[in-house]
Short mmCIF file of C-alpha atoms in Angstrom, two decimals:
data_model
loop_
_atom_site.label_atom_id
_atom_site.label_comp_id
_atom_site.label_asym_id
_atom_site.label_seq_id
_atom_site.Cartn_x
_atom_site.Cartn_y
_atom_site.Cartn_z
CA MET U 1 50.68 46.16 163.28
CA ASP U 2 48.22 45.69 160.38
CA PHE U 3 47.46 48.39 157.95
CA PRO U 4 43.85 49.93 158.78
CA THR U 5 41.67 49.41 156.32
CA ASN U 6 39.48 52.61 157.25
CA LEU U 7 40.82 55.55 156.54
CA ILE U 8 39.37 58.70 155.74
CA ILE U 9 41.52 61.48 153.55
CA SER U 10 41.33 65.00 153.62
CA THR U 11 41.84 66.63 150.09
CA ILE U 12 40.32 69.67 147.87
CA PRO U 13 39.48 69.08 144.49
CA GLN U 14 42.01 71.03 142.06
CA LYS U 15 42.30 70.75 139.11
CA HIS U 16 45.75 68.58 137.90
CA ILE U 17 46.45 67.95 141.10
CA MET U 18 43.24 66.31 142.82
CA ASP U 19 40.62 65.50 140.32
CA LYS U 20 37.48 63.68 141.70
CA ASN U 21 36.24 61.43 138.78
CA VAL U 22 33.30 59.03 138.00
CA GLU U 23 33.35 56.11 135.68
CA SER U 24 31.08 54.94 133.27
CA PHE U 25 29.81 52.58 135.51
CA GLY U 26 29.82 55.03 138.74
CA GLU U 27 32.58 54.20 140.47
CA PRO U 28 34.58 57.00 141.71
CA TYR U 29 38.09 57.43 141.18
CA THR U 30 40.74 60.31 141.42
CA SER U 31 43.14 61.70 138.84
CA GLY U 32 45.73 64.73 139.01
CA VAL U 33 49.61 64.19 140.28
CA ASP U 34 48.59 63.92 143.78
CA GLY U 35 45.35 61.86 142.73
CA CYS U 36 47.49 59.11 141.13
CA LEU U 37 50.41 59.34 143.88
CA LEU U 38 47.12 58.48 146.43
CA LYS U 39 46.18 55.78 144.09
CA ILE U 40 49.35 54.11 144.05
CA ILE U 41 49.83 54.19 148.05
CA SER U 42 46.04 52.67 148.56
CA GLU U 43 46.74 50.23 145.66
CA VAL U 44 49.78 48.93 147.51
CA LEU U 45 49.06 49.03 151.81
CA LYS U 46 45.65 47.63 150.25
CA PHE U 47 42.98 50.76 152.04
CA PRO U 48 40.24 52.14 150.20
CA PRO U 49 40.69 55.76 149.46
CA ASN U 50 38.03 56.89 151.36
CA LEU U 51 38.14 60.34 150.43
CA ASN U 52 36.72 63.60 152.66
CA TYR U 53 36.66 66.22 150.04
CA GLY U 54 35.35 68.42 152.87
CA LYS U 55 32.69 71.14 153.01
CA LYS U 56 31.52 74.62 151.37
CA ASP U 57 30.01 77.29 153.43
CA GLU U 58 27.54 79.70 151.99
CA ASN U 59 30.22 82.21 150.35
CA GLY U 60 31.37 78.59 148.44
CA ASN U 61 34.90 77.88 150.48
CA TRP U 62 36.00 74.71 151.12
CA SER U 63 37.11 73.56 155.19
CA GLY U 64 40.53 73.44 154.97
CA ILE U 65 42.56 70.24 154.75
CA ILE U 66 44.66 70.73 157.85
CA GLY U 67 41.64 71.51 160.08
CA MET U 68 40.09 68.52 159.41
CA VAL U 69 43.15 66.12 159.92
CA GLN U 70 44.01 68.46 163.47
CA ARG U 71 40.42 67.69 164.28
CA GLY U 72 40.69 64.26 163.68
CA GLU U 73 37.77 64.16 161.26
CA ALA U 74 40.56 62.62 158.19
CA ASP U 75 43.56 60.44 159.09
CA LEU U 76 45.46 61.90 156.41
CA GLY U 77 46.04 64.94 154.10
CA ILE U 78 47.20 65.33 150.85
CA GLY U 79 46.57 67.76 148.07
CA GLN U 80 50.04 69.92 147.56
CA ILE U 81 50.24 70.41 151.32
CA ALA U 82 53.40 72.83 152.36
CA VAL U 83 54.80 71.98 155.02
CA THR U 84 54.90 74.92 157.39
CA ARG U 85 56.52 75.50 161.10
CA GLU U 86 52.96 76.55 162.14
CA ARG U 87 51.38 73.64 160.27
CA MET U 88 53.89 71.00 162.15
CA GLU U 89 52.72 72.40 165.32
CA VAL U 90 49.12 70.64 164.82
CA VAL U 91 49.97 68.12 161.97
CA ASP U 92 52.62 65.19 161.36
CA PHE U 93 54.05 65.12 157.71
CA SER U 94 55.43 62.74 155.75
CA VAL U 95 58.56 62.83 153.55
CA PRO U 96 58.58 65.32 151.04
CA TYR U 97 57.81 64.01 147.76
CA THR U 98 57.97 67.16 145.72
CA ASN U 99 59.18 70.21 146.05
CA GLN U 100 57.77 73.03 144.66
CA ASP U 101 58.62 76.88 144.78
CA VAL U 102 56.05 80.14 144.40
CA THR U 103 56.11 82.33 141.75
CA PHE U 104 53.71 84.49 139.31
CA LEU U 105 52.09 84.47 136.15
CA ILE U 106 51.34 87.29 134.15
CA LYS U 107 50.32 88.17 130.61
CA LYS U 108 52.85 89.45 128.11
CA PRO U 109 51.95 92.98 127.31
CA GLY U 110 51.58 94.20 123.28
CA LEU U 111 53.95 93.77 120.81
CA LEU U 112 56.26 96.92 120.45
CA PRO U 113 54.88 99.45 117.54
CA VAL U 114 56.06 97.72 113.79
CA SER U 115 56.21 101.05 112.25
CA TRP U 116 59.37 102.27 113.97
CA THR U 117 61.21 98.89 114.12
CA ILE U 118 64.00 100.71 111.66
CA PHE U 119 65.44 101.74 114.82
CA CYS U 120 65.11 98.76 117.04
CA PRO U 121 68.21 96.64 115.98
CA PHE U 122 70.50 98.70 117.92
CA GLU U 123 69.74 100.90 120.89
CA GLY U 124 70.54 104.86 121.43
CA SER U 125 74.05 104.73 122.39
CA ILE U 126 74.85 102.72 119.28
CA TRP U 127 73.07 105.15 117.22
CA ILE U 128 74.57 108.23 119.04
CA LEU U 129 78.15 106.03 118.56
CA LEU U 130 77.48 105.34 114.54
CA LEU U 131 76.54 109.39 113.95
CA CYS U 132 80.04 110.29 115.77
CA ALA U 133 81.72 108.42 113.83
CA LEU U 134 80.43 109.67 111.07
CA ILE U 135 80.96 113.06 111.65
CA ILE U 136 84.67 112.66 112.91
CA THR U 137 85.82 110.14 109.83
CA PRO U 138 84.85 112.40 106.97
CA ALA U 139 87.16 115.57 109.18
CA VAL U 140 89.91 113.25 110.14
CA TYR U 141 90.18 111.87 106.31
CA ARG U 142 89.84 115.99 105.11
CA LEU U 143 92.82 116.66 107.08
CA LEU U 144 94.95 113.65 105.67
CA LEU U 145 94.55 114.44 102.32
CA ASN U 146 96.54 117.17 100.23
CA VAL U 147 94.19 118.28 98.17
CA LYS U 148 91.22 120.74 99.30
CA VAL U 149 87.91 119.21 99.68
CA SER U 150 84.94 120.66 101.22
CA TYR U 151 84.01 118.50 104.53
CA SER U 152 80.22 118.48 102.98
CA ARG U 153 81.31 116.60 99.94
CA VAL U 154 83.58 113.95 101.83
CA LEU U 155 80.44 113.40 104.43
CA ILE U 156 78.45 112.79 101.83
CA HIS U 157 80.78 110.20 99.98
CA PHE U 158 81.49 108.55 103.55
CA TYR U 159 77.86 108.40 104.34
CA THR U 160 76.82 106.79 100.78
CA SER U 161 79.39 104.23 101.04
CA ILE U 162 77.44 102.68 103.85
CA PHE U 163 75.09 101.89 101.07
CA GLY U 164 77.76 99.96 98.90
CA LYS U 165 78.85 102.71 97.24
CA SER U 166 82.74 103.59 96.34
CA ILE U 167 84.78 106.47 98.10
CA PRO U 168 86.87 108.68 94.98
CA VAL U 169 90.43 108.27 96.67
CA LYS U 170 91.87 111.69 95.46
CA ASP U 171 94.85 110.76 97.47
CA ASN U 172 96.91 107.44 97.02
CA SER U 173 99.39 107.70 99.88
CA ILE U 174 99.06 104.75 102.78
CA LYS U 175 97.32 106.57 105.37
CA VAL U 176 94.14 107.92 103.19
CA ARG U 177 93.85 104.36 101.78
CA SER U 178 94.43 102.61 105.48
CA LEU U 179 91.44 105.07 107.00
CA ILE U 180 89.20 104.24 103.84
CA ALA U 181 89.89 99.97 104.27
CA PHE U 182 89.05 100.45 108.07
CA TRP U 183 85.92 102.42 107.35
CA ILE U 184 84.45 99.94 104.35
CA PHE U 185 85.13 97.37 106.51
CA PHE U 186 83.24 98.93 109.78
CA ALA U 187 80.05 100.12 107.42
CA LEU U 188 80.24 95.89 106.53
CA ILE U 189 79.95 94.92 109.76
CA ILE U 190 77.51 97.60 110.82
CA THR U 191 75.06 97.31 107.41
CA ASN U 192 74.66 93.61 107.70
CA SER U 193 73.91 93.51 111.20
CA TYR U 194 71.70 96.03 110.96
CA THR U 195 69.92 94.18 108.17
CA ALA U 196 69.99 90.80 110.12
CA SER U 197 68.69 92.31 113.32
CA LEU U 198 65.98 93.80 111.33
CA LEU U 199 64.59 90.88 109.50
CA SER U 200 64.53 89.32 112.75
CA TYR U 201 62.09 92.12 114.19
CA LEU U 202 59.99 91.76 111.06
CA THR U 203 59.71 88.46 110.98
CA LEU U 204 59.53 88.14 114.78
CA PRO U 205 57.82 91.29 116.34
CA LEU U 206 59.18 91.80 120.08
CA HIS U 207 57.15 92.27 123.02
CA GLN U 208 56.87 95.50 125.35
CA LYS U 209 58.80 95.02 128.63
CA ALA U 210 56.68 93.02 130.90
CA VAL U 211 57.35 92.90 134.92
CA LYS U 212 60.09 89.97 135.43
CA ASN U 213 60.57 89.75 139.32
CA PHE U 214 58.49 90.08 142.80
CA LYS U 215 60.23 93.67 143.22
CA GLU U 216 58.94 95.24 139.89
CA LEU U 217 55.67 93.46 140.77
CA SER U 218 55.71 95.69 143.87
CA SER U 219 56.79 98.76 142.35
CA ALA U 220 54.12 98.14 140.15
CA VAL U 221 51.39 97.56 142.80
CA ARG U 222 52.72 100.77 145.02
CA GLN U 223 52.62 102.79 141.40
CA GLY U 224 48.59 101.43 140.79
CA THR U 225 49.44 100.45 137.80
CA HIS U 226 48.97 96.46 138.22
CA LYS U 227 47.60 94.34 140.64
CA CYS U 228 48.40 90.70 142.21
CA LEU U 229 46.17 87.65 142.74
CA ALA U 230 47.09 85.39 145.52
CA ILE U 231 46.22 81.77 146.55
CA THR U 232 44.42 81.50 149.77
CA GLY U 233 47.34 81.29 152.60
CA LEU U 234 50.06 83.75 151.37
CA SER U 235 48.91 86.23 153.91
CA ARG U 236 52.72 85.55 155.54
CA LEU U 237 54.05 87.77 152.90
CA ARG U 238 53.92 90.48 155.33
CA TYR U 239 56.21 88.92 157.28
CA VAL U 240 58.77 88.42 155.05
CA ASP U 241 62.12 90.87 155.71
CA GLU U 242 62.40 92.59 152.12
CA GLU U 243 60.23 95.45 152.54
CA SER U 244 59.19 95.08 148.62
CA ILE U 245 57.73 91.57 149.11
CA ARG U 246 55.75 92.75 152.47
CA TYR U 247 54.31 95.53 150.89
CA LEU U 248 52.92 93.38 148.28
CA GLY U 249 51.74 91.44 150.80
CA GLU U 250 49.88 93.69 152.44
CA ALA U 251 48.16 95.22 149.38
CA ILE U 252 47.34 91.21 148.54
CA ILE U 253 45.18 91.27 152.24
CA LYS U 254 44.28 94.87 151.84
CA ASN U 255 42.39 94.47 148.73
CA ARG U 256 41.42 91.05 149.25
CA TRP U 257 43.61 89.73 146.24
CA TYR U 258 42.88 86.21 146.66
CA VAL U 259 42.11 83.17 144.45
CA GLU U 260 40.74 79.86 145.90
CA ARG U 261 42.36 76.62 144.31
CA THR U 262 39.46 74.73 143.97
CA LYS U 263 37.46 77.25 141.50
CA GLY U 264 40.91 77.67 139.74
CA LEU U 265 41.85 80.57 137.43
CA SER U 266 40.53 81.46 134.07
CA LYS U 267 42.01 83.32 131.46
CA ASP U 268 39.78 86.43 131.97
CA GLN U 269 41.63 86.71 135.99
CA ILE U 270 45.11 87.31 134.31
CA SER U 271 46.23 90.36 131.99
CA VAL U 272 48.59 92.84 131.18
CA THR U 273 47.86 94.54 134.56
CA THR U 274 47.35 91.44 136.79
CA ALA U 275 49.31 88.82 138.13
CA VAL U 276 48.50 85.65 140.03
CA ILE U 277 50.85 84.20 142.74
CA ASP U 278 50.46 80.19 142.77
CA LEU U 279 52.98 77.27 142.83
CA ARG U 280 55.33 77.30 139.49
CA PHE U 281 53.55 73.50 138.70
CA VAL U 282 49.96 75.32 138.60
CA LEU U 283 50.94 78.15 136.71
CA GLU U 284 52.69 75.62 134.01
CA MET U 285 49.54 73.32 133.92
CA LEU U 286 47.32 76.79 133.39
CA THR U 287 49.95 78.32 130.39
CA ALA U 288 49.73 74.75 128.66
CA GLU U 289 45.89 74.92 128.73
CA LEU U 290 46.22 79.02 127.19
CA ASN U 291 48.28 79.93 124.52
CA SER U 292 51.46 79.80 126.16
CA ASP U 293 52.74 82.06 124.03
CA SER U 294 51.13 84.98 125.29
CA TYR U 295 52.11 84.24 129.17
CA ILE U 296 55.26 84.32 131.05
CA ILE U 297 56.15 82.68 134.31
CA SER U 298 58.94 84.60 136.39
CA ASP U 299 62.15 83.18 137.21
CA ASP U 300 61.97 84.69 140.22
CA ALA U 301 60.91 82.54 143.52
CA LEU U 302 59.28 83.86 146.21
CA PHE U 303 59.45 80.54 148.60
CA SER U 304 60.78 77.35 147.78
CA TRP U 305 58.06 74.63 150.09
CA SER U 306 58.14 70.87 150.63
CA ILE U 307 55.38 69.22 149.87
CA ALA U 308 54.54 66.83 151.61
CA ILE U 309 51.33 64.46 153.29
CA ALA U 310 50.09 65.38 156.17
CA PHE U 311 49.13 63.14 159.45
CA ARG U 312 46.94 63.25 162.24
CA LYS U 313 49.56 63.15 165.75
CA ASP U 314 48.41 60.03 166.55
CA PHE U 315 48.27 58.19 163.44
CA CYS U 316 50.34 54.60 163.89
CA CYS U 317 51.34 53.49 160.54
CA LYS U 318 53.79 56.89 159.46
CA THR U 319 56.37 54.68 159.00
CA LYS U 320 54.67 52.69 156.36
CA ILE U 321 53.84 55.29 154.03
CA ASN U 322 57.45 57.10 154.76
CA ARG U 323 59.00 54.53 153.35
CA LEU U 324 56.50 53.46 150.63
CA VAL U 325 57.12 57.70 149.41
CA GLU U 326 60.58 56.94 149.38
CA ARG U 327 60.27 54.13 147.12
CA ILE U 328 58.41 55.97 145.01
CA LEU U 329 60.72 59.13 144.42
CA ASN U 330 63.51 56.84 143.96
CA ALA U 331 61.88 55.13 141.17
CA GLY U 332 61.04 58.59 139.68
CA ILE U 333 57.14 57.88 139.42
CA TYR U 334 55.98 61.08 141.00
CA GLU U 335 57.98 62.73 138.39
CA LYS U 336 56.45 60.77 135.40
CA PHE U 337 53.04 62.25 136.95
CA ILE U 338 54.11 65.51 136.63
CA ARG U 339 55.15 64.86 133.03
CA ASP U 340 52.27 63.05 131.94
CA ALA U 341 50.07 65.65 133.11
CA ARG U 342 51.68 68.34 131.15
CA ARG U 343 51.80 65.93 128.04
CA ARG U 344 47.57 65.55 128.33
CA VAL U 345 47.17 69.30 128.46
CA GLN U 346 49.41 70.12 125.64
CA ILE U 347 47.69 67.58 123.48
CA SER U 348 44.32 68.32 124.32
CA THR U 349 45.04 71.99 124.10
CA ARG U 350 47.39 71.48 120.68
CA ARG U 351 44.06 70.49 118.66
CA LYS U 352 42.63 73.85 119.85
CA ILE U 353 44.93 76.08 118.54
CA SER U 354 44.64 77.64 115.08
CA HIS U 355 47.36 77.25 112.64
CA TYR U 356 48.99 80.97 111.87
CA ARG U 357 48.14 82.81 108.91
CA VAL U 358 51.17 84.16 107.19
CA LYS U 359 50.78 87.71 107.01
CA PRO U 360 52.13 89.98 103.98
CA VAL U 361 53.86 93.17 104.87
CA CYS U 362 51.58 96.06 104.62
CA ILE U 363 51.99 100.23 104.46
CA HIS U 364 51.65 99.91 108.52
CA ASP U 365 55.26 97.94 108.74
CA ILE U 366 57.20 100.06 106.46
CA MET U 367 55.67 103.29 107.68
CA ALA U 368 59.06 104.65 109.46
CA PRO U 369 60.75 104.91 106.27
CA CYS U 370 57.89 105.97 104.43
CA LEU U 371 57.83 108.81 106.28
CA LEU U 372 61.33 109.58 106.53
CA LEU U 373 61.50 109.63 102.88
CA VAL U 374 58.42 112.05 103.20
CA VAL U 375 60.77 114.07 105.77
CA GLY U 376 63.59 114.04 103.38
CA TYR U 377 61.41 115.28 100.43
CA ILE U 378 60.39 117.90 102.01
CA VAL U 379 63.25 119.41 103.64
CA SER U 380 65.05 118.70 100.12
CA ILE U 381 62.19 120.60 98.65
CA LEU U 382 62.51 123.16 101.05
CA THR U 383 66.43 123.20 100.66
CA LEU U 384 65.38 124.01 96.93
CA ILE U 385 63.13 127.19 97.36
CA GLY U 386 65.80 128.51 99.95
CA GLU U 387 68.59 128.29 97.38
CA ILE U 388 66.46 129.71 95.08
CA ILE U 389 65.33 132.93 97.39
CA PHE U 390 69.01 132.77 98.24
CA CYS U 391 70.06 133.47 94.62
CA ARG U 392 67.61 135.77 93.90
CA ILE U 393 68.16 138.44 97.16
CA SER U 394 71.88 137.64 96.60
CA GLY U 395 71.26 138.80 92.95
CA LYS U 396 69.63 141.49 93.52
CA PHE U 397 72.04 142.87 96.61
CA LYS U 398 74.85 142.81 94.07
CA ARG U 399 73.14 144.55 91.64
CA PHE U 400 72.33 147.22 93.91
CA LEU U 401 75.53 147.35 95.23
CA GLU U 402 77.16 147.76 91.34
CA TYR U 403 74.28 150.57 91.24
CA GLU U 404 74.75 152.39 94.13
CA CYS U 405 78.45 152.08 94.36
CA PRO U 406 80.16 151.36 90.98
CA LEU U 407 83.79 150.98 90.59
CA HIS U 408 85.45 153.80 89.58
CA THR U 409 88.63 152.66 88.01
#
């Protein structure tokens, strides 16, 4: 049977997937990953791609691809169509030409406060262990000494050794020298690790913790701190067994947090508290258009869908298209379309990104050390004043005792 030459193909204009363009001499053509795939199929099977982009209703929404194929208004449907059980009841599908998982994109939260980065290199538990080591080690050292030394003096010696000052040894026994040697090695490792980590924090400040998976996203939506936009057609989320995902789907339907694929996504729709659920490829292309360092795509996947071409149930030449799609896949042509699309977007956006300006260290960056220094000076001054007052009070009290209670010899 000869391949028909008057096919009607249903699709919806989608950026980077099925773009509708017009050449300089007025001839229309398609671009995008699925547009390039359709172009190869039409050239090999020698039929003109008579595209039907559907119709817009009064609300600006397009009629669906599957509905047009089911009603016989189109012979084929293409445009990142996921193969589902419900759709297989009304249309047939070709062999899948790609697999896409459904995930979400969200903007990274703000940077951690730079002024307190002196505490960031170590976790709280590490700081507590270091404090315990600084308190216990001088006590053990004092017990091993054969001479009596005040604990405060030993504590100061061990504390200053962290910054490279030597520890005066008043006992040459092996046990004391071994303890000091282990402490100096420990202090060397800790100080070098802290210095390296602190420099990395100052060079590249860290972001605050962001939502990483669907469970955290569902919890944030439940608490009212986040909202989640989704492409139209993800209403099946409410039928998932997992309760957190089911709640997320119900929240999307209740609040009508939908995004029309034909309208695309804009930078203003995505924020620190607004996530967008879509196919991974679509989100990757979006991050390539935007500043990819400011947005993150979750590694968690909600679904993994097989993407295929939709056929009318009584379409005659399904086998020919299936064979051609398999040849395209085996040659890696469709993957090349995806790589080329990403590269084009990266090249076009690279020109828009300005070079980062080198920023010198300012007072805000060293606010925490300055505050600690001021607090230390205040504590020292208050301690000095307290000692002076104590000495004067104790001196007066001593003279009072000598005057009121003289010693009789």
